[in-house]
mmCIF file of C-alpha atoms and ligand atoms in Angstrom:
data_model
loop_
_atom_site.group_PDB
_atom_site.id
_atom_site.type_symbol
_atom_site.label_atom_id
_atom_site.label_comp_id
_atom_site.label_asym_id
_atom_site.label_seq_id
_atom_site.Cartn_x
_atom_site.Cartn_y
_atom_site.Cartn_z
ATOM 1 C CA MET A 934 -70.834 14.260 -26.791
ATOM 2 C CA PRO A 935 -74.531 13.484 -26.233
ATOM 3 C CA THR A 936 -75.582 9.880 -25.768
ATOM 4 C CA LEU A 937 -77.553 8.397 -28.575
ATOM 5 C CA SER A 938 -81.295 8.217 -28.080
ATOM 6 C CA LEU A 939 -83.974 6.510 -30.097
ATOM 7 C CA THR A 940 -85.250 9.951 -31.075
ATOM 8 C CA ASP A 941 -81.835 10.700 -32.556
ATOM 9 C CA LEU A 942 -82.010 7.445 -34.432
ATOM 10 C CA SER A 943 -85.339 8.094 -36.074
ATOM 11 C CA ARG A 944 -84.266 11.655 -36.886
ATOM 12 C CA LEU A 945 -81.081 10.331 -38.510
ATOM 13 C CA SER A 946 -82.752 7.572 -40.458
ATOM 14 C CA ILE A 947 -82.946 7.787 -44.247
ATOM 15 C CA ALA A 948 -85.979 5.481 -44.159
ATOM 16 C CA ASN A 949 -88.673 8.167 -44.380
ATOM 17 C CA LEU A 950 -87.007 10.774 -46.545
ATOM 18 C CA ASP A 951 -88.128 11.482 -50.109
ATOM 19 C CA VAL A 952 -85.044 10.416 -52.074
ATOM 20 C CA ASP A 953 -86.564 10.317 -55.566
ATOM 21 C CA GLY A 954 -84.040 11.710 -58.042
ATOM 22 C CA LYS A 955 -81.506 12.465 -55.288
ATOM 23 C CA VAL A 956 -77.811 11.623 -55.698
ATOM 24 C CA ILE A 957 -76.791 9.772 -52.549
ATOM 25 C CA PHE A 958 -73.216 9.180 -51.455
ATOM 26 C CA PHE A 959 -73.669 5.826 -49.715
ATOM 27 C CA ARG A 960 -70.650 5.054 -47.494
ATOM 28 C CA THR A 961 -70.571 1.404 -46.651
ATOM 29 C CA ASP A 962 -68.075 -1.233 -45.576
ATOM 30 C CA LEU A 963 -67.178 -3.696 -48.318
ATOM 31 C CA ASN A 964 -64.011 -4.784 -46.552
ATOM 32 C CA VAL A 965 -64.839 -8.475 -46.930
ATOM 33 C CA PRO A 966 -62.338 -11.301 -46.611
ATOM 34 C CA MET A 967 -60.974 -12.535 -49.959
ATOM 35 C CA ALA A 968 -58.687 -15.393 -50.913
ATOM 36 C CA ASP A 969 -57.352 -15.974 -54.442
ATOM 37 C CA GLY A 970 -59.612 -13.268 -55.836
ATOM 38 C CA GLN A 971 -62.732 -14.883 -54.317
ATOM 39 C CA ILE A 972 -64.855 -13.426 -51.534
ATOM 40 C CA THR A 973 -64.834 -15.916 -48.673
ATOM 41 C CA ASP A 974 -67.535 -14.271 -46.556
ATOM 42 C CA THR A 975 -70.175 -11.974 -48.037
ATOM 43 C CA THR A 976 -71.773 -11.002 -44.710
ATOM 44 C CA ARG A 977 -70.900 -7.305 -44.944
ATOM 45 C CA ILE A 978 -72.183 -7.092 -48.529
ATOM 46 C CA ASP A 979 -75.360 -8.965 -47.642
ATOM 47 C CA ARG A 980 -76.063 -6.762 -44.622
ATOM 48 C CA THR A 981 -75.681 -3.420 -46.423
ATOM 49 C CA ALA A 982 -77.327 -4.555 -49.695
ATOM 50 C CA PRO A 983 -80.952 -4.047 -48.585
ATOM 51 C CA GLY A 984 -80.245 -0.384 -47.813
ATOM 52 C CA ILE A 985 -78.774 0.212 -51.274
ATOM 53 C CA ALA A 986 -81.548 -1.710 -53.037
ATOM 54 C CA ASP A 987 -84.215 0.156 -51.068
ATOM 55 C CA LEU A 988 -82.834 3.610 -51.947
ATOM 56 C CA ALA A 989 -82.488 2.653 -55.611
ATOM 57 C CA SER A 990 -86.053 1.347 -55.684
ATOM 58 C CA ARG A 991 -87.199 4.659 -54.176
ATOM 59 C CA GLY A 992 -85.688 6.458 -57.177
ATOM 60 C CA ALA A 993 -82.370 7.545 -55.710
ATOM 61 C CA LYS A 994 -79.127 7.545 -57.684
ATOM 62 C CA VAL A 995 -76.893 5.602 -55.331
ATOM 63 C CA VAL A 996 -73.151 6.259 -55.390
ATOM 64 C CA VAL A 997 -71.633 3.492 -53.280
ATOM 65 C CA ALA A 998 -68.289 4.295 -51.671
ATOM 66 C CA ALA A 999 -66.080 2.063 -49.566
ATOM 67 C CA HIS A 1000 -62.509 1.226 -48.637
ATOM 68 C CA TYR A 1001 -60.723 -2.055 -49.074
ATOM 69 C CA GLY A 1002 -57.693 -3.119 -47.048
ATOM 70 C CA ARG A 1003 -55.010 -0.622 -46.106
ATOM 71 C CA PRO A 1004 -53.392 0.619 -49.341
ATOM 72 C CA LYS A 1005 -52.055 3.695 -47.509
ATOM 73 C CA GLY A 1006 -53.029 6.356 -50.008
ATOM 74 C CA GLN A 1007 -51.793 4.566 -53.118
ATOM 75 C CA ARG A 1008 -53.388 2.624 -55.920
ATOM 76 C CA VAL A 1009 -52.793 -1.046 -55.115
ATOM 77 C CA GLU A 1010 -54.446 -3.254 -57.718
ATOM 78 C CA SER A 1011 -54.967 -6.183 -55.339
ATOM 79 C CA MET A 1012 -57.095 -3.862 -53.201
ATOM 80 C CA SER A 1013 -59.349 -2.660 -55.997
ATOM 81 C CA LEU A 1014 -63.084 -2.799 -55.324
ATOM 82 C CA GLU A 1015 -63.730 -3.857 -58.929
ATOM 83 C CA PRO A 1016 -63.990 -7.589 -58.094
ATOM 84 C CA ILE A 1017 -66.604 -6.719 -55.450
ATOM 85 C CA ALA A 1018 -68.945 -5.089 -57.995
ATOM 86 C CA PRO A 1019 -70.485 -8.347 -59.313
ATOM 87 C CA ALA A 1020 -71.113 -9.590 -55.767
ATOM 88 C CA LEU A 1021 -72.771 -6.307 -54.879
ATOM 89 C CA ALA A 1022 -74.889 -6.444 -58.042
ATOM 90 C CA LYS A 1023 -76.002 -9.950 -57.129
ATOM 91 C CA ALA A 1024 -76.837 -8.955 -53.560
ATOM 92 C CA ILE A 1025 -78.958 -5.969 -54.603
ATOM 93 C CA ASP A 1026 -80.345 -7.684 -57.698
ATOM 94 C CA ARG A 1027 -79.524 -4.647 -59.858
ATOM 95 C CA ASP A 1028 -76.755 -3.606 -62.217
ATOM 96 C CA VAL A 1029 -73.775 -1.933 -60.625
ATOM 97 C CA THR A 1030 -71.522 0.317 -62.696
ATOM 98 C CA PHE A 1031 -67.944 0.410 -61.472
ATOM 99 C CA VAL A 1032 -65.861 3.548 -61.891
ATOM 100 C CA SER A 1033 -62.123 3.279 -61.466
ATOM 101 C CA ASP A 1034 -61.618 6.204 -59.102
ATOM 102 C CA CYS A 1035 -63.599 7.869 -56.333
ATOM 103 C CA ILE A 1036 -63.008 11.543 -57.248
ATOM 104 C CA GLY A 1037 -62.262 13.447 -60.432
ATOM 105 C CA GLU A 1038 -63.694 14.137 -63.838
ATOM 106 C CA ASP A 1039 -64.620 10.562 -64.769
ATOM 107 C CA VAL A 1040 -66.479 10.129 -61.505
ATOM 108 C CA ASP A 1041 -68.291 13.456 -61.826
ATOM 109 C CA LYS A 1042 -69.295 12.537 -65.380
ATOM 110 C CA ALA A 1043 -70.504 9.095 -64.343
ATOM 111 C CA ILE A 1044 -72.595 10.648 -61.566
ATOM 112 C CA ALA A 1045 -74.030 13.316 -63.881
ATOM 113 C CA THR A 1046 -75.269 10.678 -66.328
ATOM 114 C CA MET A 1047 -76.975 8.443 -63.727
ATOM 115 C CA THR A 1048 -80.714 7.965 -63.958
ATOM 116 C CA ASN A 1049 -83.062 7.315 -61.056
ATOM 117 C CA GLY A 1050 -82.469 3.866 -59.548
ATOM 118 C CA ASP A 1051 -78.899 3.555 -60.870
ATOM 119 C CA VAL A 1052 -76.148 2.231 -58.638
ATOM 120 C CA LEU A 1053 -72.533 3.269 -59.098
ATOM 121 C CA LEU A 1054 -69.600 1.742 -57.202
ATOM 122 C CA LEU A 1055 -66.567 3.965 -56.706
ATOM 123 C CA GLU A 1056 -63.002 2.675 -56.488
ATOM 124 C CA ASN A 1057 -61.332 2.197 -53.077
ATOM 125 C CA LEU A 1058 -61.414 5.479 -51.151
ATOM 126 C CA ARG A 1059 -58.084 4.686 -49.519
ATOM 127 C CA PHE A 1060 -56.250 4.910 -52.878
ATOM 128 C CA HIS A 1061 -56.160 8.617 -51.995
ATOM 129 C CA GLN A 1062 -54.192 9.906 -49.022
ATOM 130 C CA GLY A 1063 -56.907 12.427 -48.298
ATOM 131 C CA GLU A 1064 -59.265 9.701 -47.110
ATOM 132 C CA GLU A 1065 -57.396 8.571 -44.000
ATOM 133 C CA LYS A 1066 -56.132 12.094 -43.337
ATOM 134 C CA GLY A 1067 -59.684 13.347 -43.186
ATOM 135 C CA ASP A 1068 -58.674 15.959 -45.746
ATOM 136 C CA ALA A 1069 -61.278 18.682 -46.339
ATOM 137 C CA GLU A 1070 -60.440 19.136 -50.020
ATOM 138 C CA PHE A 1071 -60.709 15.426 -50.695
ATOM 139 C CA ALA A 1072 -64.023 15.328 -48.815
ATOM 140 C CA SER A 1073 -65.414 18.145 -50.939
ATOM 141 C CA ALA A 1074 -64.254 16.351 -54.093
ATOM 142 C CA LEU A 1075 -66.214 13.335 -52.847
ATOM 143 C CA ALA A 1076 -69.220 15.577 -52.243
ATOM 144 C CA THR A 1077 -69.210 17.032 -55.777
ATOM 145 C CA GLY A 1078 -72.595 16.477 -57.384
ATOM 146 C CA ILE A 1079 -73.922 14.780 -54.224
ATOM 147 C CA ASP A 1080 -77.283 15.705 -52.649
ATOM 148 C CA LEU A 1081 -77.296 13.517 -49.546
ATOM 149 C CA TYR A 1082 -74.812 11.518 -47.529
ATOM 150 C CA VAL A 1083 -75.683 8.165 -45.970
ATOM 151 C CA ASN A 1084 -73.364 6.369 -43.559
ATOM 152 C CA ASP A 1085 -74.159 2.657 -43.479
ATOM 153 C CA ALA A 1086 -70.645 1.728 -42.359
ATOM 154 C CA PHE A 1087 -70.843 1.382 -38.589
ATOM 155 C CA SER A 1088 -67.866 -0.989 -38.805
ATOM 156 C CA ALA A 1089 -65.674 1.781 -40.266
ATOM 157 C CA SER A 1090 -67.091 4.605 -38.157
ATOM 158 C CA HIS A 1091 -64.255 4.460 -35.622
ATOM 159 C CA ARG A 1092 -62.145 6.114 -38.325
ATOM 160 C CA ALA A 1093 -62.216 9.923 -38.588
ATOM 161 C CA HIS A 1094 -61.759 9.656 -42.339
ATOM 162 C CA ALA A 1095 -62.923 12.011 -45.078
ATOM 163 C CA SER A 1096 -65.757 9.734 -46.228
ATOM 164 C CA ILE A 1097 -66.831 8.958 -42.664
ATOM 165 C CA SER A 1098 -66.798 12.132 -40.618
ATOM 166 C CA VAL A 1099 -65.729 15.043 -42.824
ATOM 167 C CA ILE A 1100 -68.184 14.688 -45.697
ATOM 168 C CA ALA A 1101 -71.034 14.412 -43.162
ATOM 169 C CA GLY A 1102 -70.522 18.097 -42.460
ATOM 170 C CA LEU A 1103 -70.745 19.068 -46.145
ATOM 171 C CA VAL A 1104 -74.098 17.640 -47.241
ATOM 172 C CA PRO A 1105 -77.191 16.578 -45.282
ATOM 173 C CA ALA A 1106 -76.179 13.364 -43.554
ATOM 174 C CA TYR A 1107 -78.226 10.317 -42.586
ATOM 175 C CA ALA A 1108 -77.804 6.855 -41.128
ATOM 176 C CA GLY A 1109 -78.371 3.901 -43.431
ATOM 177 C CA PRO A 1110 -80.483 0.974 -42.226
ATOM 178 C CA LEU A 1111 -77.511 -1.199 -41.230
ATOM 179 C CA MET A 1112 -76.009 1.696 -39.281
ATOM 180 C CA ALA A 1113 -79.379 2.270 -37.606
ATOM 181 C CA ALA A 1114 -79.701 -1.428 -36.752
ATOM 182 C CA GLU A 1115 -76.192 -1.533 -35.279
ATOM 183 C CA LEU A 1116 -76.788 1.582 -33.198
ATOM 184 C CA THR A 1117 -80.154 0.318 -31.974
ATOM 185 C CA ALA A 1118 -78.694 -3.028 -30.936
ATOM 186 C CA LEU A 1119 -75.704 -1.462 -29.245
ATOM 187 C CA ALA A 1120 -77.841 1.058 -27.384
ATOM 188 C CA ALA A 1121 -80.014 -1.822 -26.156
ATOM 189 C CA ALA A 1122 -76.941 -3.697 -25.013
ATOM 190 C CA LEU A 1123 -74.998 -1.115 -23.057
ATOM 191 C CA GLU A 1124 -76.529 2.374 -23.134
ATOM 192 C CA VAL A 1125 -80.071 1.667 -21.982
ATOM 193 C CA PRO A 1126 -79.956 -2.066 -21.265
ATOM 194 C CA LYS A 1127 -82.444 -4.224 -19.455
ATOM 195 C CA LYS A 1128 -80.670 -5.389 -16.322
ATOM 196 C CA PRO A 1129 -78.977 -7.541 -15.210
ATOM 197 C CA VAL A 1130 -76.369 -7.221 -17.950
ATOM 198 C CA VAL A 1131 -73.702 -9.869 -18.405
ATOM 199 C CA ALA A 1132 -70.638 -9.405 -20.598
ATOM 200 C CA VAL A 1133 -68.368 -12.082 -21.999
ATOM 201 C CA VAL A 1134 -64.925 -10.824 -22.892
ATOM 202 C CA GLY A 1135 -62.437 -13.262 -24.304
ATOM 203 C CA GLY A 1136 -59.501 -13.203 -26.640
ATOM 204 C CA ALA A 1137 -55.775 -13.481 -26.294
ATOM 205 C CA LYS A 1138 -54.618 -10.367 -24.522
ATOM 206 C CA VAL A 1139 -55.637 -8.150 -21.629
ATOM 207 C CA SER A 1140 -53.527 -5.358 -23.126
ATOM 208 C CA THR A 1141 -55.750 -4.999 -26.211
ATOM 209 C CA LYS A 1142 -58.930 -4.973 -24.124
ATOM 210 C CA LEU A 1143 -57.905 -3.064 -21.029
ATOM 211 C CA ALA A 1144 -60.149 -0.116 -21.884
ATOM 212 C CA VAL A 1145 -63.022 -2.493 -22.674
ATOM 213 C CA LEU A 1146 -62.658 -4.281 -19.331
ATOM 214 C CA ASN A 1147 -62.437 -1.005 -17.387
ATOM 215 C CA ASN A 1148 -65.537 0.374 -19.089
ATOM 216 C CA LEU A 1149 -67.554 -2.825 -18.674
ATOM 217 C CA VAL A 1150 -66.776 -3.271 -14.990
ATOM 218 C CA ALA A 1151 -68.487 0.057 -14.355
ATOM 219 C CA LYS A 1152 -71.507 -0.857 -16.471
ATOM 220 C CA VAL A 1153 -72.365 -4.540 -16.232
ATOM 221 C CA ASP A 1154 -73.560 -6.766 -13.404
ATOM 222 C CA ALA A 1155 -71.334 -9.715 -14.260
ATOM 223 C CA LEU A 1156 -68.246 -10.045 -16.415
ATOM 224 C CA ILE A 1157 -67.150 -13.428 -17.705
ATOM 225 C CA ILE A 1158 -63.484 -13.393 -18.666
ATOM 226 C CA GLY A 1159 -62.245 -16.107 -20.997
ATOM 227 C CA GLY A 1160 -59.585 -16.829 -23.585
ATOM 228 C CA GLY A 1161 -55.892 -16.230 -23.144
ATOM 229 C CA MET A 1162 -56.564 -13.062 -21.188
ATOM 230 C CA ALA A 1163 -58.088 -15.122 -18.360
ATOM 231 C CA ASN A 1164 -54.624 -16.649 -17.818
ATOM 232 C CA THR A 1165 -53.252 -13.222 -16.978
ATOM 233 C CA PHE A 1166 -55.949 -12.759 -14.334
ATOM 234 C CA LEU A 1167 -55.318 -16.232 -12.899
ATOM 235 C CA PHE A 1168 -51.567 -15.560 -12.820
ATOM 236 C CA ALA A 1169 -52.195 -12.241 -11.070
ATOM 237 C CA GLN A 1170 -54.189 -14.105 -8.405
ATOM 238 C CA GLY A 1171 -51.285 -16.485 -7.828
ATOM 239 C CA VAL A 1172 -52.841 -19.480 -9.611
ATOM 240 C CA ASP A 1173 -50.323 -21.818 -11.272
ATOM 241 C CA ILE A 1174 -50.826 -21.515 -15.043
ATOM 242 C CA GLY A 1175 -47.902 -23.691 -16.163
ATOM 243 C CA ALA A 1176 -46.645 -22.689 -19.619
ATOM 244 C CA SER A 1177 -49.851 -20.858 -20.579
ATOM 245 C CA LEU A 1178 -49.687 -17.669 -22.604
ATOM 246 C CA ALA A 1179 -50.104 -14.719 -20.269
ATOM 247 C CA GLU A 1180 -49.066 -11.098 -20.090
ATOM 248 C CA THR A 1181 -47.380 -11.278 -16.714
ATOM 249 C CA GLU A 1182 -46.491 -7.578 -16.937
ATOM 250 C CA MET A 1183 -50.232 -6.846 -16.914
ATOM 251 C CA ALA A 1184 -50.790 -8.573 -13.559
ATOM 252 C CA ASP A 1185 -51.142 -5.317 -11.599
ATOM 253 C CA GLN A 1186 -53.657 -3.957 -14.084
ATOM 254 C CA ALA A 1187 -55.616 -7.193 -13.846
ATOM 255 C CA LEU A 1188 -55.724 -6.929 -10.051
ATOM 256 C CA THR A 1189 -56.890 -3.311 -10.302
ATOM 257 C CA ILE A 1190 -59.767 -4.405 -12.543
ATOM 258 C CA LEU A 1191 -60.731 -7.087 -10.004
ATOM 259 C CA LYS A 1192 -60.580 -4.550 -7.162
ATOM 260 C CA ASN A 1193 -62.680 -2.023 -9.073
ATOM 261 C CA ALA A 1194 -65.217 -4.710 -9.888
ATOM 262 C CA GLU A 1195 -65.524 -5.591 -6.219
ATOM 263 C CA LYS A 1196 -66.033 -1.935 -5.319
ATOM 264 C CA VAL A 1197 -68.934 -1.477 -7.713
ATOM 265 C CA GLY A 1198 -70.450 -4.924 -7.192
ATOM 266 C CA CYS A 1199 -69.643 -6.330 -10.618
ATOM 267 C CA GLN A 1200 -69.306 -10.107 -10.365
ATOM 268 C CA ILE A 1201 -66.212 -11.404 -12.166
ATOM 269 C CA ILE A 1202 -66.296 -14.960 -13.467
ATOM 270 C CA LEU A 1203 -62.898 -16.464 -14.204
ATOM 271 C CA PRO A 1204 -62.133 -20.078 -15.147
ATOM 272 C CA VAL A 1205 -62.394 -22.523 -12.246
ATOM 273 C CA ASP A 1206 -61.543 -25.479 -14.462
ATOM 274 C CA VAL A 1207 -59.556 -25.643 -17.669
ATOM 275 C CA VAL A 1208 -58.497 -27.795 -20.600
ATOM 276 C CA VAL A 1209 -54.720 -28.072 -20.904
ATOM 277 C CA ALA A 1210 -52.385 -29.533 -23.507
ATOM 278 C CA GLN A 1211 -48.663 -29.515 -24.085
ATOM 279 C CA GLU A 1212 -49.000 -28.851 -27.808
ATOM 280 C CA PHE A 1213 -51.181 -26.329 -29.555
ATOM 281 C CA LYS A 1214 -52.470 -28.311 -32.496
ATOM 282 C CA ALA A 1215 -55.673 -29.978 -33.621
ATOM 283 C CA GLY A 1216 -56.364 -33.186 -31.754
ATOM 284 C CA ALA A 1217 -53.497 -32.643 -29.276
ATOM 285 C CA ALA A 1218 -53.700 -34.828 -26.158
ATOM 286 C CA SER A 1219 -55.542 -32.745 -23.577
ATOM 287 C CA ARG A 1220 -56.549 -32.996 -19.925
ATOM 288 C CA HIS A 1221 -59.316 -31.404 -17.909
ATOM 289 C CA LEU A 1222 -58.113 -29.902 -14.631
ATOM 290 C CA THR A 1223 -59.817 -28.184 -11.734
ATOM 291 C CA LEU A 1224 -57.811 -25.135 -10.735
ATOM 292 C CA GLY A 1225 -56.539 -25.032 -7.157
ATOM 293 C CA GLN A 1226 -57.055 -28.763 -6.882
ATOM 294 C CA ASP A 1227 -55.338 -30.576 -9.779
ATOM 295 C CA HIS A 1228 -51.663 -30.130 -10.563
ATOM 296 C CA LEU A 1229 -50.528 -28.424 -13.776
ATOM 297 C CA ASP A 1230 -47.229 -29.662 -15.255
ATOM 298 C CA ALA A 1231 -44.646 -27.020 -16.066
ATOM 299 C CA ASP A 1232 -45.296 -27.366 -19.803
ATOM 300 C CA ASP A 1233 -49.096 -27.514 -19.619
ATOM 301 C CA MET A 1234 -50.837 -24.723 -21.495
ATOM 302 C CA ILE A 1235 -54.383 -23.646 -20.656
ATOM 303 C CA LEU A 1236 -56.212 -23.588 -24.012
ATOM 304 C CA ASP A 1237 -59.854 -23.552 -22.974
ATOM 305 C CA ALA A 1238 -62.159 -23.162 -20.005
ATOM 306 C CA GLY A 1239 -63.839 -26.282 -18.659
ATOM 307 C CA PRO A 1240 -67.481 -27.291 -18.117
ATOM 308 C CA ALA A 1241 -67.642 -26.083 -14.493
ATOM 309 C CA THR A 1242 -66.663 -22.611 -15.716
ATOM 310 C CA VAL A 1243 -69.286 -22.746 -18.439
ATOM 311 C CA ALA A 1244 -71.845 -23.767 -15.778
ATOM 312 C CA LEU A 1245 -70.965 -20.682 -13.706
ATOM 313 C CA ALA A 1246 -71.291 -18.508 -16.796
ATOM 314 C CA VAL A 1247 -74.631 -20.071 -17.690
ATOM 315 C CA ASP A 1248 -75.833 -19.420 -14.113
ATOM 316 C CA ALA A 1249 -75.127 -15.742 -14.637
ATOM 317 C CA LEU A 1250 -76.837 -15.798 -18.048
ATOM 318 C CA ASN A 1251 -79.908 -17.540 -16.639
ATOM 319 C CA SER A 1252 -80.825 -14.509 -14.580
ATOM 320 C CA ALA A 1253 -79.572 -11.949 -17.115
ATOM 321 C CA LYS A 1254 -81.735 -9.874 -19.438
ATOM 322 C CA THR A 1255 -78.894 -8.631 -21.628
ATOM 323 C CA LEU A 1256 -75.657 -10.196 -22.889
ATOM 324 C CA VAL A 1257 -72.779 -8.464 -24.653
ATOM 325 C CA TRP A 1258 -70.201 -10.856 -26.089
ATOM 326 C CA ASN A 1259 -66.770 -10.086 -27.476
ATOM 327 C CA GLY A 1260 -64.041 -12.670 -27.916
ATOM 328 C CA PRO A 1261 -63.873 -16.463 -27.611
ATOM 329 C CA MET A 1262 -63.608 -18.386 -24.320
ATOM 330 C CA GLY A 1263 -60.698 -20.499 -25.569
ATOM 331 C CA ALA A 1264 -58.631 -21.380 -28.621
ATOM 332 C CA PHE A 1265 -61.863 -22.206 -30.466
ATOM 333 C CA GLU A 1266 -60.278 -22.443 -33.929
ATOM 334 C CA ILE A 1267 -58.616 -25.710 -32.918
ATOM 335 C CA LYS A 1268 -60.438 -28.745 -31.595
ATOM 336 C CA PRO A 1269 -60.736 -29.872 -28.822
ATOM 337 C CA PHE A 1270 -60.226 -26.327 -27.478
ATOM 338 C CA ASP A 1271 -63.533 -24.984 -28.790
ATOM 339 C CA GLY A 1272 -65.670 -26.601 -26.088
ATOM 340 C CA ALA A 1273 -66.320 -23.668 -23.737
ATOM 341 C CA THR A 1274 -66.939 -21.195 -26.567
ATOM 342 C CA VAL A 1275 -69.328 -23.518 -28.365
ATOM 343 C CA ASP A 1276 -71.214 -24.610 -25.227
ATOM 344 C CA LEU A 1277 -71.622 -21.098 -23.865
ATOM 345 C CA ALA A 1278 -72.636 -19.718 -27.279
ATOM 346 C CA ARG A 1279 -75.281 -22.445 -27.635
ATOM 347 C CA GLN A 1280 -76.630 -21.775 -24.138
ATOM 348 C CA ALA A 1281 -76.807 -18.068 -24.956
ATOM 349 C CA ALA A 1282 -78.703 -18.900 -28.143
ATOM 350 C CA ILE A 1283 -81.175 -21.057 -26.185
ATOM 351 C CA LEU A 1284 -81.699 -18.306 -23.589
ATOM 352 C CA THR A 1285 -82.197 -15.786 -26.393
ATOM 353 C CA LYS A 1286 -85.039 -17.917 -27.674
ATOM 354 C CA MET A 1287 -86.532 -19.115 -24.370
ATOM 355 C CA ASN A 1288 -85.909 -16.158 -22.027
ATOM 356 C CA GLY A 1289 -85.826 -13.298 -24.486
ATOM 357 C CA LEU A 1290 -82.191 -12.655 -23.547
ATOM 358 C CA ILE A 1291 -81.012 -9.638 -25.551
ATOM 359 C CA SER A 1292 -77.778 -11.137 -26.846
ATOM 360 C CA VAL A 1293 -75.494 -8.834 -28.776
ATOM 361 C CA ALA A 1294 -72.128 -9.966 -30.118
ATOM 362 C CA GLY A 1295 -69.412 -8.443 -32.215
ATOM 363 C CA GLY A 1296 -65.750 -7.907 -32.855
ATOM 364 C CA GLY A 1297 -63.054 -9.745 -34.801
ATOM 365 C CA ASP A 1298 -63.046 -13.440 -33.925
ATOM 366 C CA THR A 1299 -66.405 -13.369 -32.215
ATOM 367 C CA VAL A 1300 -68.574 -13.816 -35.267
ATOM 368 C CA ALA A 1301 -66.373 -16.680 -36.470
ATOM 369 C CA ALA A 1302 -66.668 -18.272 -33.020
ATOM 370 C CA LEU A 1303 -70.466 -18.005 -33.039
ATOM 371 C CA ALA A 1304 -70.574 -19.351 -36.584
ATOM 372 C CA ALA A 1305 -68.422 -22.295 -35.493
ATOM 373 C CA ALA A 1306 -70.991 -22.959 -32.768
ATOM 374 C CA GLY A 1307 -73.750 -22.730 -35.387
ATOM 375 C CA VAL A 1308 -75.539 -19.912 -33.560
ATOM 376 C CA ASP A 1309 -74.518 -16.752 -35.421
ATOM 377 C CA ASP A 1310 -78.118 -16.409 -36.631
ATOM 378 C CA LYS A 1311 -79.600 -17.206 -33.223
ATOM 379 C CA PHE A 1312 -78.335 -14.185 -31.319
ATOM 380 C CA HIS A 1313 -80.474 -11.086 -30.917
ATOM 381 C CA TYR A 1314 -77.899 -9.124 -32.906
ATOM 382 C CA VAL A 1315 -74.486 -9.883 -34.360
ATOM 383 C CA SER A 1316 -72.524 -6.812 -35.365
ATOM 384 C CA THR A 1317 -70.591 -6.612 -38.628
ATOM 385 C CA ALA A 1318 -67.952 -4.564 -36.834
ATOM 386 C CA GLY A 1319 -64.534 -5.592 -35.588
ATOM 387 C CA GLY A 1320 -62.485 -2.683 -34.302
ATOM 388 C CA ALA A 1321 -65.474 -0.352 -34.205
ATOM 389 C CA PHE A 1322 -67.350 -2.750 -31.909
ATOM 390 C CA LEU A 1323 -64.393 -2.818 -29.520
ATOM 391 C CA GLU A 1324 -64.114 0.967 -29.449
ATOM 392 C CA TRP A 1325 -67.799 1.185 -28.746
ATOM 393 C CA MET A 1326 -67.357 -1.339 -25.897
ATOM 394 C CA GLU A 1327 -64.635 0.936 -24.567
ATOM 395 C CA GLY A 1328 -67.307 3.585 -24.174
ATOM 396 C CA LYS A 1329 -65.896 5.755 -26.942
ATOM 397 C CA THR A 1330 -67.985 7.801 -29.314
ATOM 398 C CA LEU A 1331 -67.184 6.765 -32.846
ATOM 399 C CA PRO A 1332 -66.275 9.747 -35.073
ATOM 400 C CA GLY A 1333 -68.672 8.599 -37.791
ATOM 401 C CA VAL A 1334 -71.577 8.424 -35.355
ATOM 402 C CA ALA A 1335 -70.621 11.728 -33.729
ATOM 403 C CA ALA A 1336 -70.572 13.401 -37.171
ATOM 404 C CA LEU A 1337 -74.127 12.226 -37.847
ATOM 405 C CA LEU A 1338 -75.352 13.386 -34.446
ATOM 406 C CA GLU A 1339 -73.635 16.770 -34.674
ATOM 407 C CA GLN A 1340 -75.238 17.774 -37.895
ATOM 408 C CA ALA A 1341 -78.661 16.254 -37.268
HETATM 409 C C1 3PG B 1062 -62.868 -3.423 -40.574
HETATM 410 O O1 3PG B 1062 -62.577 -4.323 -41.374
HETATM 411 O O2 3PG B 1062 -62.907 -3.611 -39.346
HETATM 412 C C2 3PG B 1062 -63.272 -2.095 -41.129
HETATM 413 O O3 3PG B 1062 -63.498 -2.178 -42.491
HETATM 414 C C3 3PG B 1062 -62.238 -1.051 -40.799
HETATM 415 O O4 3PG B 1062 -61.025 -1.358 -41.407
HETATM 416 P P1 3PG B 1062 -59.669 -0.701 -40.875
HETATM 417 O O5 3PG B 1062 -59.380 -1.362 -39.550
HETATM 418 O O6 3PG B 1062 -58.627 -0.994 -41.910
HETATM 419 O O7 3PG B 1062 -59.912 0.763 -40.676
HETATM 420 MG MG1 MG B 1063 -67.213 13.398 -56.182
#
């Protein structure tokens, strides 16, 4: 698989193509969080909307396709995309016609009657088993009446699904603007980065990020390890971690990562001071301890890194040109265990502004953590991707990206 170059990116971009009168299958990610029928975070809609609006204003007939949740090949009403249609219409400032399936006669008819500038939203792709199976027949049903394919769903491009990788081989395929922005930012962060590169990897478990850690050690100059997974590293080094969550069975793997890092000259920054509590709840009584110096009680749990650790991390960031961030430094959802995440995120935001630090963040909790610190709009780039961002950090080629590159 070739690495992605900027030449590839401009070749793949839909930005300069004449799309007037063309029917475009626009695969995006509308998998937004909802509670009680209300969208609680419109970020993904807002980030893909300009691409849809732009194509429509250039005279394209835009057929928007997306998945929602994991209905496993069946129609599940609570996972219909219908409630998303008004939000999409608002975001693109145009009417959106919803059609209650993604293949079949009704869909073909709706597409055939579109006029230039129309936007159609198809029902959840995953209501059909063929989507997740990457079924060729389903993909060609999706491609019926379609002139061009645009993938603007970087965050779903780790799935080798019919609407992601298979259809890209059936009609001329392009990258949408959000996809292009994600790929540009990610290339700048790890593929052709300005050095030194520092990575922050946090989160609960080493086991879910083993491949990420192994890949990063070989690529970055310094790796800051935070969150619950830092406990496993500390435990592996023989540090007393009291009752902290740790994957003790991962200790050997943790030591191997440390050894490999030493071999290639990747500096590893682990907590040197921590915030502990005996209960995991908001406002729990907590203490600040210096590791190797202060005593942890048997029922103390490490729930955050301390200020001396943040200072070490900031030292590394001060001389860095590039930062890749995935995962919080502590249990940031619950105060007072958000301190290290918030402080480090704010320092990174300041360095982004003052030093031109190329700060790129993504993955599950990360965006929520940056938002909690009030800096999600102050990073160089914040990805909309969860799982796809992680797989990219593992050094994998995402099937959706590979499909674009192969046919370009
Ligand atoms: C996401 O929410 O990360 C994407 O929409 C992919 O969803 P999936 O993990 O259900 O494939
Ligand atoms: Mg079709």
